[in-house]
């Protein structure tokens, strides 16, 4: 019982911050699963399945505000899901440490870029909605999807900044899309793919799912209630922390 409570607390903390910042649940949850004794592929598959509940919890909260448009949501699925499937396949064969170092450096760059751009993501100013702009953005989503399928930490943060910087979203709106489309749909596809190719620690999942569901809802509520400035600060803290953790650990 104490072990299950510890799993619940880990998931609740990780996914509350993730839902507030638009990614980064793997900063706490995934390393904790490895520390508790799971091999990398098993920890990754278990984490991915639990993270689906993060997307579900966030969807329940963001769905009340009607921030998502079906067309753009479908666009994120069409370009992102094939990348997730490819990345899930690569996860079992690629040199993991090299990928983590590269991702860590990029994630640190995201955090400092946002930190040094005070007005970034504070207002909704749509742009790059023509054919060429959507194609470039779609390619970005595909590449992030590949990383999402193969690694556990930080890829939602890339999607959040892509939506803010390229498509002109404010942070609140970008986080809503990231949590619903990446947290729920991309992670569900990745979880199914990894679950098919490797083992899953099923008896740990009830506590992880409960903590992820509640954390996703609470983090989404904080993001909506407190506004873009808090979400931007949370994003910067989480990206820098994720980047450092990928480089150090």
CSV table of C-alpha atoms in Angstrom, one decimal:
chain,number,residue,atom,x,y,z
A,1,UNK,CA,0.0,0.0,0.0
A,2,UNK,CA,2.8,2.4,0.9
A,3,UNK,CA,4.5,1.6,-2.4
A,4,UNK,CA,1.3,2.3,-4.4
A,5,UNK,CA,0.9,5.6,-2.5
A,6,UNK,CA,4.4,6.6,-3.4
A,7,UNK,CA,3.7,5.9,-7.1
A,8,UNK,CA,0.5,8.0,-6.9
A,9,UNK,CA,2.4,10.9,-5.3
A,10,UNK,CA,5.1,10.7,-8.0
A,11,UNK,CA,2.6,10.7,-10.8
A,12,UNK,CA,0.5,13.5,-9.2
A,13,UNK,CA,3.5,15.8,-8.8
A,14,UNK,CA,5.0,15.1,-12.2
A,15,UNK,CA,1.8,15.5,-14.1
A,16,UNK,CA,0.5,18.6,-12.3
A,17,UNK,CA,3.7,20.4,-13.4
A,18,UNK,CA,3.5,18.9,-16.8
A,19,UNK,CA,-0.1,20.1,-17.4
A,20,UNK,CA,0.8,23.6,-16.2
A,21,UNK,CA,3.9,23.9,-18.3
A,22,UNK,CA,2.8,22.0,-21.4
A,23,UNK,CA,5.1,19.0,-21.0
A,24,UNK,CA,7.8,17.5,-18.9
A,25,UNK,CA,6.1,14.7,-16.9
A,26,UNK,CA,9.0,12.4,-17.7
A,27,UNK,CA,11.3,14.7,-15.7
A,28,UNK,CA,10.1,13.1,-12.5
A,29,UNK,CA,8.0,10.1,-13.3
A,30,UNK,CA,10.2,8.3,-15.9
A,31,UNK,CA,13.5,8.4,-13.9
A,32,UNK,CA,11.6,7.3,-10.8
A,33,UNK,CA,10.4,4.2,-12.5
A,34,UNK,CA,13.9,3.3,-13.5
A,35,UNK,CA,15.2,4.1,-10.0
A,36,UNK,CA,12.5,1.7,-8.6
A,37,UNK,CA,14.0,-1.1,-10.7
A,38,UNK,CA,12.4,-1.2,-14.2
A,39,UNK,CA,14.5,-1.7,-17.3
A,40,UNK,CA,14.5,1.2,-19.7
A,41,UNK,CA,12.1,-0.2,-22.3
A,42,UNK,CA,9.6,-1.4,-19.6
A,43,UNK,CA,9.8,2.0,-17.7
A,44,UNK,CA,9.3,3.8,-21.0
A,45,UNK,CA,6.2,1.8,-22.0
A,46,UNK,CA,4.7,2.0,-18.5
A,47,UNK,CA,5.4,5.8,-18.3
A,48,UNK,CA,3.8,6.3,-21.8
A,49,UNK,CA,0.6,4.4,-20.7
A,50,UNK,CA,0.3,6.4,-17.5
A,51,UNK,CA,0.9,9.7,-19.4
A,52,UNK,CA,-2.3,9.0,-21.4
A,53,UNK,CA,-4.2,9.7,-18.2
A,54,UNK,CA,-2.5,13.1,-18.0
A,55,UNK,CA,-3.9,13.9,-21.4
A,56,UNK,CA,-7.3,12.7,-20.3
A,57,UNK,CA,-7.4,14.8,-17.2
A,58,UNK,CA,-6.2,17.9,-19.1
A,59,UNK,CA,-8.8,17.2,-21.8
A,60,UNK,CA,-11.6,17.1,-19.2
A,61,UNK,CA,-10.6,20.6,-18.0
A,62,UNK,CA,-9.6,22.3,-21.2
A,63,UNK,CA,-12.7,20.8,-23.0
A,64,UNK,CA,-14.9,23.1,-20.9
A,65,UNK,CA,-13.2,26.2,-22.4
A,66,UNK,CA,-13.5,25.2,-26.1
A,67,UNK,CA,-10.0,26.4,-27.0
A,68,UNK,CA,-9.4,23.7,-29.5
A,69,UNK,CA,-10.5,23.7,-33.1
A,70,UNK,CA,-11.2,20.3,-34.8
A,71,UNK,CA,-9.2,21.2,-38.0
A,72,UNK,CA,-6.0,22.2,-36.2
A,73,UNK,CA,-6.3,19.2,-33.9
A,74,UNK,CA,-6.6,16.9,-36.9
A,75,UNK,CA,-3.6,18.5,-38.4
A,76,UNK,CA,-1.5,17.7,-35.3
A,77,UNK,CA,-2.6,14.1,-35.5
A,78,UNK,CA,-1.9,13.7,-39.2
A,79,UNK,CA,1.6,14.9,-39.0
A,80,UNK,CA,2.5,13.8,-35.4
A,81,UNK,CA,1.2,10.2,-35.2
A,82,UNK,CA,3.4,8.8,-38.0
A,83,UNK,CA,6.4,10.3,-36.3
A,84,UNK,CA,5.4,8.7,-33.0
A,85,UNK,CA,5.1,5.3,-34.6
A,86,UNK,CA,8.6,5.7,-36.2
A,87,UNK,CA,10.1,6.9,-32.9
A,88,UNK,CA,8.6,4.0,-31.0
A,89,UNK,CA,10.2,1.6,-33.4
A,90,UNK,CA,13.6,3.3,-33.1
A,91,UNK,CA,13.3,3.3,-29.3
A,92,UNK,CA,14.3,-0.3,-29.0
A,93,UNK,CA,17.4,-0.1,-31.3
A,94,UNK,CA,18.9,3.5,-31.0
A,95,UNK,CA,21.7,4.5,-28.6
A,96,UNK,CA,19.6,6.0,-25.8
A,97,UNK,CA,22.3,8.1,-24.1
A,98,UNK,CA,23.3,10.0,-27.2
A,99,UNK,CA,19.7,10.9,-27.9
A,100,UNK,CA,19.2,12.1,-24.3
A,101,UNK,CA,22.3,14.4,-24.5
A,102,UNK,CA,21.1,15.9,-27.7
A,103,UNK,CA,17.6,16.4,-26.4
A,104,UNK,CA,18.9,17.9,-23.2
A,105,UNK,CA,20.9,20.6,-25.0
A,106,UNK,CA,17.9,21.4,-27.2
A,107,UNK,CA,15.5,21.6,-24.3
A,108,UNK,CA,17.8,23.9,-22.4
A,109,UNK,CA,17.9,26.1,-25.4
A,110,UNK,CA,14.1,26.2,-25.4
A,111,UNK,CA,13.9,27.3,-21.8
A,112,UNK,CA,16.5,30.1,-22.2
A,113,UNK,CA,15.0,31.3,-25.5
A,114,UNK,CA,11.6,31.7,-23.7
A,115,UNK,CA,13.3,33.3,-20.7
A,116,UNK,CA,15.0,35.9,-22.9
A,117,UNK,CA,11.8,36.7,-24.8
A,118,UNK,CA,9.5,38.5,-22.3
A,119,UNK,CA,6.6,39.0,-24.7
A,120,UNK,CA,6.6,35.5,-26.1
A,121,UNK,CA,3.3,33.7,-26.0
A,122,UNK,CA,1.4,36.4,-24.1
A,123,UNK,CA,-1.1,37.1,-26.9
A,124,UNK,CA,-2.9,34.9,-29.6
A,125,UNK,CA,-1.7,36.2,-33.0
A,126,UNK,CA,-2.2,33.4,-35.6
A,127,UNK,CA,0.4,33.2,-38.4
A,128,UNK,CA,1.8,30.8,-41.0
A,129,UNK,CA,-1.6,29.4,-41.8
A,130,UNK,CA,-1.0,29.2,-45.5
A,131,UNK,CA,0.0,25.9,-47.3
A,132,UNK,CA,3.7,26.5,-47.0
A,133,UNK,CA,3.6,27.6,-43.4
A,134,UNK,CA,1.4,24.6,-42.4
A,135,UNK,CA,3.7,22.2,-44.2
A,136,UNK,CA,6.8,23.5,-42.4
A,137,UNK,CA,4.9,23.4,-39.1
A,138,UNK,CA,3.7,19.8,-39.9
A,139,UNK,CA,7.3,18.7,-40.6
A,140,UNK,CA,8.2,20.1,-37.2
A,141,UNK,CA,5.4,18.1,-35.6
A,142,UNK,CA,6.5,15.0,-37.4
A,143,UNK,CA,10.1,15.3,-36.1
A,144,UNK,CA,9.0,16.0,-32.6
A,145,UNK,CA,6.7,12.9,-32.9
A,146,UNK,CA,9.7,10.8,-33.7
A,147,UNK,CA,11.4,12.0,-30.6
A,148,UNK,CA,8.2,11.6,-28.6
A,149,UNK,CA,8.0,7.9,-29.6
A,150,UNK,CA,11.6,7.2,-28.7
A,151,UNK,CA,12.2,9.2,-25.5
A,152,UNK,CA,10.2,10.0,-22.4
A,153,UNK,CA,11.2,13.5,-21.3
A,154,UNK,CA,10.4,16.9,-22.7
A,155,UNK,CA,8.9,16.4,-26.2
A,156,UNK,CA,5.6,18.1,-25.2
A,157,UNK,CA,7.7,21.2,-24.4
A,158,UNK,CA,8.9,21.2,-28.0
A,159,UNK,CA,5.3,21.1,-29.3
A,160,UNK,CA,4.3,23.9,-27.0
A,161,UNK,CA,7.1,26.2,-28.2
A,162,UNK,CA,6.5,25.3,-31.8
A,163,UNK,CA,2.8,26.3,-31.5
A,164,UNK,CA,3.8,29.6,-29.8
A,165,UNK,CA,6.7,30.6,-32.0
A,166,UNK,CA,5.7,29.3,-35.4
A,167,UNK,CA,1.9,29.4,-35.3
A,168,UNK,CA,1.4,32.4,-33.0
A,169,UNK,CA,-0.4,30.8,-30.1
A,170,UNK,CA,-0.4,32.2,-26.7
A,171,UNK,CA,1.0,29.9,-24.0
A,172,UNK,CA,-2.4,28.9,-22.6
A,173,UNK,CA,-3.8,27.9,-25.9
A,174,UNK,CA,-0.6,26.1,-26.9
A,175,UNK,CA,-0.5,24.1,-23.7
A,176,UNK,CA,-4.1,23.1,-24.2
A,177,UNK,CA,-3.3,21.7,-27.7
A,178,UNK,CA,-0.2,20.0,-26.4
A,179,UNK,CA,-1.9,18.3,-23.4
A,180,UNK,CA,-4.8,17.1,-25.4
A,181,UNK,CA,-3.2,16.1,-28.7
A,182,UNK,CA,0.2,15.0,-27.4
A,183,UNK,CA,-0.7,13.9,-23.9
A,184,UNK,CA,-3.8,12.0,-24.9
A,185,UNK,CA,-3.5,10.9,-28.6
A,186,UNK,CA,0.3,10.9,-29.4
A,187,UNK,CA,1.0,9.2,-26.0
A,188,UNK,CA,-1.8,6.6,-26.6
A,189,UNK,CA,-0.3,5.7,-30.0
A,190,UNK,CA,3.2,5.5,-28.5
A,191,UNK,CA,2.0,3.4,-25.5
A,192,UNK,CA,0.2,0.9,-27.8
A,193,UNK,CA,3.3,0.6,-30.0
A,194,UNK,CA,5.7,0.2,-27.1
A,195,UNK,CA,3.3,-2.1,-25.2
A,196,UNK,CA,3.3,-4.4,-28.3
A,197,UNK,CA,7.1,-4.5,-28.6
A,198,UNK,CA,8.1,-4.7,-24.9
A,199,UNK,CA,6.8,-5.5,-21.4
A,200,UNK,CA,4.6,-3.3,-19.2
A,201,UNK,CA,4.6,-3.2,-15.4
A,202,UNK,CA,0.8,-3.6,-15.2
A,203,UNK,CA,0.4,-3.8,-11.5
A,204,UNK,CA,2.1,-0.3,-11.0
A,205,UNK,CA,-0.3,1.3,-13.5
A,206,UNK,CA,-3.5,1.9,-11.3
A,207,UNK,CA,-1.6,4.3,-9.0
A,208,UNK,CA,0.3,5.9,-11.8
A,209,UNK,CA,-2.9,6.4,-13.8
A,210,UNK,CA,-4.8,7.9,-10.9
A,211,UNK,CA,-2.0,10.3,-10.1
A,212,UNK,CA,-1.6,11.3,-13.8
A,213,UNK,CA,-5.4,11.8,-14.2
A,214,UNK,CA,-5.7,14.1,-11.2
A,215,UNK,CA,-2.4,15.9,-11.9
A,216,UNK,CA,-3.5,16.6,-15.5
A,217,UNK,CA,-6.8,18.1,-14.3
A,218,UNK,CA,-5.2,20.2,-11.6
A,219,UNK,CA,-2.4,21.5,-13.8
A,220,UNK,CA,-4.8,22.4,-16.6
A,221,UNK,CA,-7.0,24.2,-14.1
A,222,UNK,CA,-4.1,26.2,-12.8
A,223,UNK,CA,-3.0,27.1,-16.3
A,224,UNK,CA,-6.5,28.4,-17.2
A,225,UNK,CA,-7.0,30.2,-13.9
A,226,UNK,CA,-3.7,31.9,-13.6
A,227,UNK,CA,-3.0,33.0,-17.2
A,228,UNK,CA,-0.2,33.2,-19.7
A,229,UNK,CA,2.4,34.7,-17.4
A,230,UNK,CA,2.4,31.9,-14.9
A,231,UNK,CA,2.3,29.3,-17.7
A,232,UNK,CA,5.3,30.9,-19.4
A,233,UNK,CA,7.3,30.9,-16.1
A,234,UNK,CA,6.3,27.3,-15.5
A,235,UNK,CA,7.4,26.4,-19.0
A,236,UNK,CA,10.8,28.0,-18.5
A,237,UNK,CA,11.4,26.3,-15.1
A,238,UNK,CA,10.4,22.9,-16.4
A,239,UNK,CA,12.3,23.1,-19.7
A,240,UNK,CA,15.5,24.1,-17.9
A,241,UNK,CA,15.0,21.4,-15.3
A,242,UNK,CA,14.3,18.7,-18.0
A,243,UNK,CA,17.4,19.8,-20.0
A,244,UNK,CA,19.7,19.6,-17.0
A,245,UNK,CA,18.3,16.2,-15.9
A,246,UNK,CA,18.8,14.7,-19.3
A,247,UNK,CA,22.4,15.9,-19.4
A,248,UNK,CA,23.3,14.9,-15.8
A,249,UNK,CA,21.4,11.7,-15.3
